[in-house]
Tab-separated table of C-alpha atoms and ligand atoms in Angstrom:
chain	number	residue	atom	x	y	z
A	1	MET	CA	-37.574	-24.202	5.268
A	2	LYS	CA	-38.297	-22.374	8.624
A	3	LYS	CA	-37.025	-19.045	8.662
A	4	LEU	CA	-35.252	-17.343	11.549
A	5	GLY	CA	-35.029	-13.792	12.420
A	6	ILE	CA	-32.021	-12.662	14.444
A	7	LEU	CA	-31.956	-9.343	16.801
A	8	LEU	CA	-28.883	-8.211	18.044
A	9	SER	CA	-27.345	-5.004	19.704
A	10	GLY	CA	-23.514	-5.344	19.461
A	11	ARG	CA	-20.591	-7.657	18.287
A	12	GLY	CA	-22.821	-10.342	16.607
A	13	SER	CA	-20.490	-13.582	17.618
A	14	ASN	CA	-23.705	-15.706	18.491
A	15	PHE	CA	-25.459	-14.250	15.051
A	16	GLU	CA	-22.030	-15.758	13.388
A	17	ALA	CA	-21.939	-18.922	15.043
A	18	LEU	CA	-25.583	-19.439	13.904
A	19	ALA	CA	-24.977	-18.457	10.276
A	20	ASP	CA	-21.920	-20.807	10.516
A	21	SER	CA	-24.174	-23.598	11.564
A	22	VAL	CA	-26.785	-22.848	8.600
A	23	ASP	CA	-23.931	-22.589	6.061
A	24	ALA	CA	-22.722	-26.015	7.328
A	25	GLY	CA	-26.028	-27.465	7.194
A	26	ARG	CA	-26.252	-28.005	10.987
A	27	ILE	CA	-29.631	-25.639	11.368
A	28	ASN	CA	-32.582	-26.807	9.186
A	29	ALA	CA	-33.487	-23.371	8.856
A	30	GLU	CA	-32.606	-20.220	6.917
A	31	ILE	CA	-31.650	-16.845	8.561
A	32	ALA	CA	-34.111	-14.546	6.766
A	33	ILE	CA	-33.359	-11.188	8.141
A	34	VAL	CA	-30.742	-9.558	11.084
A	35	ILE	CA	-31.904	-6.744	13.129
A	36	SER	CA	-30.436	-4.483	15.159
A	37	ASN	CA	-31.875	-1.946	17.556
A	38	LYS	CA	-28.129	-0.113	17.477
A	39	PRO	CA	-26.973	1.668	14.517
A	40	ASN	CA	-23.621	0.738	14.711
A	41	ALA	CA	-23.847	-2.829	15.831
A	42	GLN	CA	-20.900	-4.677	14.750
A	43	GLY	CA	-23.071	-7.551	14.003
A	44	LEU	CA	-25.062	-5.627	11.398
A	45	GLU	CA	-21.841	-5.233	9.290
A	46	ARG	CA	-20.728	-8.903	9.665
A	47	ALA	CA	-24.008	-9.607	8.458
A	48	ARG	CA	-24.257	-7.482	5.600
A	49	GLU	CA	-20.525	-8.877	5.053
A	50	ARG	CA	-21.940	-12.296	4.646
A	51	GLY	CA	-24.977	-11.192	2.154
A	52	PHE	CA	-27.662	-11.179	5.036
A	53	GLU	CA	-30.252	-8.667	4.794
A	54	ALA	CA	-29.562	-6.700	7.861
A	55	GLU	CA	-30.817	-3.385	9.246
A	56	CYS	CA	-31.170	-1.242	11.767
A	57	ILE	CA	-34.720	-0.382	13.547
A	58	PRO	CA	-33.260	2.199	15.799
A	59	SER	CA	-34.874	1.785	19.561
A	60	ARG	CA	-33.927	5.120	21.005
A	61	GLY	CA	-37.023	7.514	21.585
A	62	PHE	CA	-39.620	4.926	21.332
A	63	GLY	CA	-41.400	3.363	24.314
A	64	ARG	CA	-41.003	-0.495	24.436
A	65	GLU	CA	-44.213	-1.682	22.393
A	66	GLU	CA	-44.158	1.231	20.050
A	67	TYR	CA	-40.917	-0.113	19.123
A	68	ASP	CA	-41.386	-3.685	19.084
A	69	ARG	CA	-44.738	-3.057	16.623
A	70	GLN	CA	-42.109	-2.055	14.231
A	71	VAL	CA	-39.709	-4.955	14.661
A	72	VAL	CA	-42.820	-7.341	14.624
A	73	GLN	CA	-44.033	-5.737	11.344
A	74	ARG	CA	-40.566	-6.533	9.699
A	75	LEU	CA	-40.367	-9.876	10.981
A	76	LYS	CA	-43.852	-10.728	9.668
A	77	GLU	CA	-42.986	-9.159	6.326
A	78	LYS	CA	-39.999	-11.395	6.342
A	79	CYS	CA	-42.229	-14.577	7.288
A	80	VAL	CA	-40.042	-15.243	10.056
A	81	ASP	CA	-41.006	-18.452	12.163
A	82	LEU	CA	-38.556	-18.157	15.259
A	83	VAL	CA	-37.145	-15.023	16.609
A	84	CYS	CA	-33.639	-15.432	17.943
A	85	LEU	CA	-32.180	-12.931	20.315
A	86	ALA	CA	-28.419	-12.721	20.029
A	87	GLY	CA	-27.219	-10.052	22.502
A	88	PHE	CA	-30.204	-8.163	22.052
A	89	MET	CA	-30.116	-5.774	25.088
A	90	ARG	CA	-33.985	-4.697	25.182
A	91	LEU	CA	-36.842	-6.362	27.139
A	92	VAL	CA	-39.299	-7.246	24.619
A	93	SER	CA	-43.035	-6.209	25.373
A	94	ALA	CA	-45.844	-8.652	25.824
A	95	TYR	CA	-47.150	-7.573	22.604
A	96	PHE	CA	-43.920	-8.870	20.983
A	97	VAL	CA	-44.457	-12.415	23.031
A	98	GLY	CA	-47.939	-12.331	21.885
A	99	GLU	CA	-47.132	-12.158	18.301
A	100	PHE	CA	-44.551	-14.793	18.468
A	101	PRO	CA	-45.659	-17.277	21.212
A	102	GLU	CA	-43.376	-19.961	22.108
A	103	ARG	CA	-41.364	-18.556	19.353
A	104	ILE	CA	-38.648	-16.452	20.363
A	105	LEU	CA	-35.193	-17.637	22.062
A	106	ASN	CA	-32.869	-15.708	24.104
A	107	ILE	CA	-29.216	-16.628	24.900
A	108	HIS	CA	-27.823	-15.395	28.428
A	109	PRO	CA	-24.271	-15.973	29.803
A	110	SER	CA	-25.203	-17.392	33.137
A	111	LEU	CA	-27.115	-20.511	34.842
A	112	LEU	CA	-30.251	-18.987	35.012
A	113	PRO	CA	-32.017	-18.230	37.021
A	114	SER	CA	-28.642	-16.852	38.642
A	115	PHE	CA	-27.938	-13.641	37.549
A	116	PRO	CA	-30.207	-12.156	35.278
A	117	GLY	CA	-29.611	-8.934	33.531
A	118	LEU	CA	-26.673	-7.143	32.572
A	119	ASP	CA	-23.019	-8.251	33.242
A	120	ALA	CA	-23.878	-11.781	34.036
A	121	GLN	CA	-20.429	-12.787	34.218
A	122	HIS	CA	-19.280	-10.073	36.450
A	123	GLN	CA	-21.973	-11.101	38.826
A	124	ALA	CA	-20.973	-14.588	38.871
A	125	LEU	CA	-17.481	-13.851	39.862
A	126	GLU	CA	-18.381	-10.870	42.487
A	127	HIS	CA	-20.954	-13.700	43.991
A	128	GLY	CA	-18.210	-16.497	44.218
A	129	VAL	CA	-20.200	-19.253	42.477
A	130	LYS	CA	-17.617	-22.223	41.122
A	131	PHE	CA	-19.594	-22.885	37.922
A	132	SER	CA	-21.422	-20.501	35.823
A	133	GLY	CA	-22.335	-20.969	31.993
A	134	CYS	CA	-25.277	-20.621	29.878
A	135	THR	CA	-28.782	-20.632	29.041
A	136	VAL	CA	-30.958	-20.701	25.965
A	137	HIS	CA	-34.670	-19.853	26.908
A	138	PHE	CA	-37.885	-19.007	25.470
A	139	VAL	CA	-38.855	-15.456	26.151
A	140	ASP	CA	-41.628	-13.978	28.072
A	141	GLU	CA	-42.146	-10.573	28.938
A	142	ASN	CA	-39.917	-10.821	32.034
A	143	LEU	CA	-36.273	-10.423	32.156
A	144	ASP	CA	-34.431	-13.602	31.342
A	145	ALA	CA	-37.276	-15.532	32.588
A	146	GLY	CA	-38.944	-17.816	30.311
A	147	PRO	CA	-38.730	-21.752	30.197
A	148	ILE	CA	-35.379	-22.845	29.836
A	149	LEU	CA	-34.121	-25.213	26.819
A	150	ILE	CA	-30.515	-25.848	27.195
A	151	GLN	CA	-27.776	-25.006	29.692
A	152	ALA	CA	-24.343	-25.323	29.622
A	153	ALA	CA	-21.908	-25.344	32.765
A	154	VAL	CA	-18.167	-24.005	32.859
A	155	PRO	CA	-15.970	-24.000	35.935
A	156	ILE	CA	-14.872	-20.781	37.375
A	157	LEU	CA	-11.282	-20.775	37.792
A	158	ASP	CA	-9.344	-18.922	40.744
A	159	ASN	CA	-7.607	-16.710	38.420
A	160	ASP	CA	-10.367	-15.844	35.819
A	161	THR	CA	-11.255	-12.437	35.139
A	162	GLU	CA	-14.355	-11.261	33.583
A	163	GLU	CA	-12.548	-11.605	29.945
A	164	SER	CA	-11.450	-15.010	30.522
A	165	LEU	CA	-14.710	-16.186	32.144
A	166	SER	CA	-16.695	-14.743	29.319
A	167	ALA	CA	-14.693	-16.288	26.537
A	168	ARG	CA	-15.224	-19.524	28.438
A	169	ILE	CA	-18.858	-18.983	28.151
A	170	LEU	CA	-18.970	-17.840	24.877
A	171	SER	CA	-17.525	-20.762	23.070
A	172	GLN	CA	-20.388	-22.905	25.091
A	173	GLU	CA	-22.938	-20.379	23.642
A	174	HIS	CA	-22.030	-20.760	20.094
A	175	ARG	CA	-22.413	-24.311	20.453
A	176	ILE	CA	-25.684	-24.770	22.648
A	177	TYR	CA	-27.831	-21.907	20.443
A	178	THR	CA	-27.662	-24.095	17.346
A	179	GLU	CA	-28.519	-27.114	19.409
A	180	ALA	CA	-31.719	-25.440	20.876
A	181	ILE	CA	-32.770	-24.022	17.805
A	182	ASN	CA	-32.585	-27.480	16.215
A	183	LEU	CA	-34.897	-28.567	18.890
A	184	VAL	CA	-37.308	-26.160	18.003
A	185	VAL	CA	-37.473	-26.200	14.322
A	186	ASP	CA	-37.575	-29.993	14.354
A	187	ASP	CA	-40.113	-29.923	16.799
A	188	LYS	CA	-38.619	-31.755	19.211
A	189	ILE	CA	-39.867	-30.442	22.264
A	190	ARG	CA	-43.045	-29.248	24.158
A	191	ILE	CA	-43.280	-26.722	26.967
A	192	GLU	CA	-44.974	-28.205	30.300
A	193	GLY	CA	-45.622	-25.375	32.655
A	194	ARG	CA	-42.009	-24.211	33.168
A	195	ARG	CA	-40.512	-27.202	31.930
A	196	VAL	CA	-39.044	-28.018	28.398
A	197	VAL	CA	-39.220	-31.480	27.717
A	198	ARG	CA	-38.492	-33.994	24.708
A	199	THR	CA	-41.364	-35.149	22.598
A	200	LEU	CA	-41.095	-38.872	21.666
B	301	GAR	C1	-23.341	-12.831	24.830
B	301	GAR	O1	-22.888	-13.269	25.775
B	301	GAR	C2	-24.998	-12.942	25.425
B	301	GAR	O2	-25.086	-14.367	25.873
B	301	GAR	C3	-25.073	-11.780	26.032
B	301	GAR	O3	-24.576	-10.952	25.029
B	301	GAR	C4	-23.370	-11.430	24.532
B	301	GAR	C5	-23.582	-10.954	22.824
B	301	GAR	O4	-22.554	-11.416	22.280
B	301	GAR	N1	-26.442	-11.716	26.171
B	301	GAR	C6	-27.359	-11.154	27.338
B	301	GAR	O5	-26.393	-10.863	28.319
B	301	GAR	C7	-28.558	-10.964	27.188
B	301	GAR	N2	-28.959	-10.778	28.612
B	301	GAR	P1	-22.578	-11.395	20.910
B	301	GAR	O6	-23.129	-9.959	20.159
B	301	GAR	O7	-21.251	-11.555	20.532
B	301	GAR	O8	-23.270	-12.595	20.447
């Protein structure tokens, strides 16, 4: 069975959705380790409560690659096949990407390439778009930029606040991250340039 490594920095609702999918047999993989760069991430607590190996590798004070070397070492020790960034609020280095080529996924709360970076839901509201959504994509060393696996669109309503829009997007995030992971672990896709297409 393929092994997942989950990286997070905060609340951990995407991690929990993935853990639920694993428990329910909706994902053909197991969670080998959960790592946070923030010692007080709620997601770490949630992971430990559920009995997962969950640890903090603090990022404060380390250069990007210097930090990533520590994370990569731990992921390799746990024989991780696929790295899933789940609210991991750091750019990864070219070194990290090179160690897990086409084996790092990220979820982002917008329809990329619109609104990369922080506060994507706020950016969407400010811009006045009528639809936003979420994206699962392969990670490269650029911000929210790699080939796109799955997107889900949600409407933006006139009375939306950042909170209401974020909640609508989040429920789609929880759905599509499981789908995207399955496409990768079941070898159902290949990458052609920027396009991710189904294998026959
Ligand atoms: C999610 O909305 C995720 O898409 C976003 O952070 C939130 C984490 O929530 N990620 C990014 O913005 C990455 N650029 P969670 O900790 O409850 O999963």
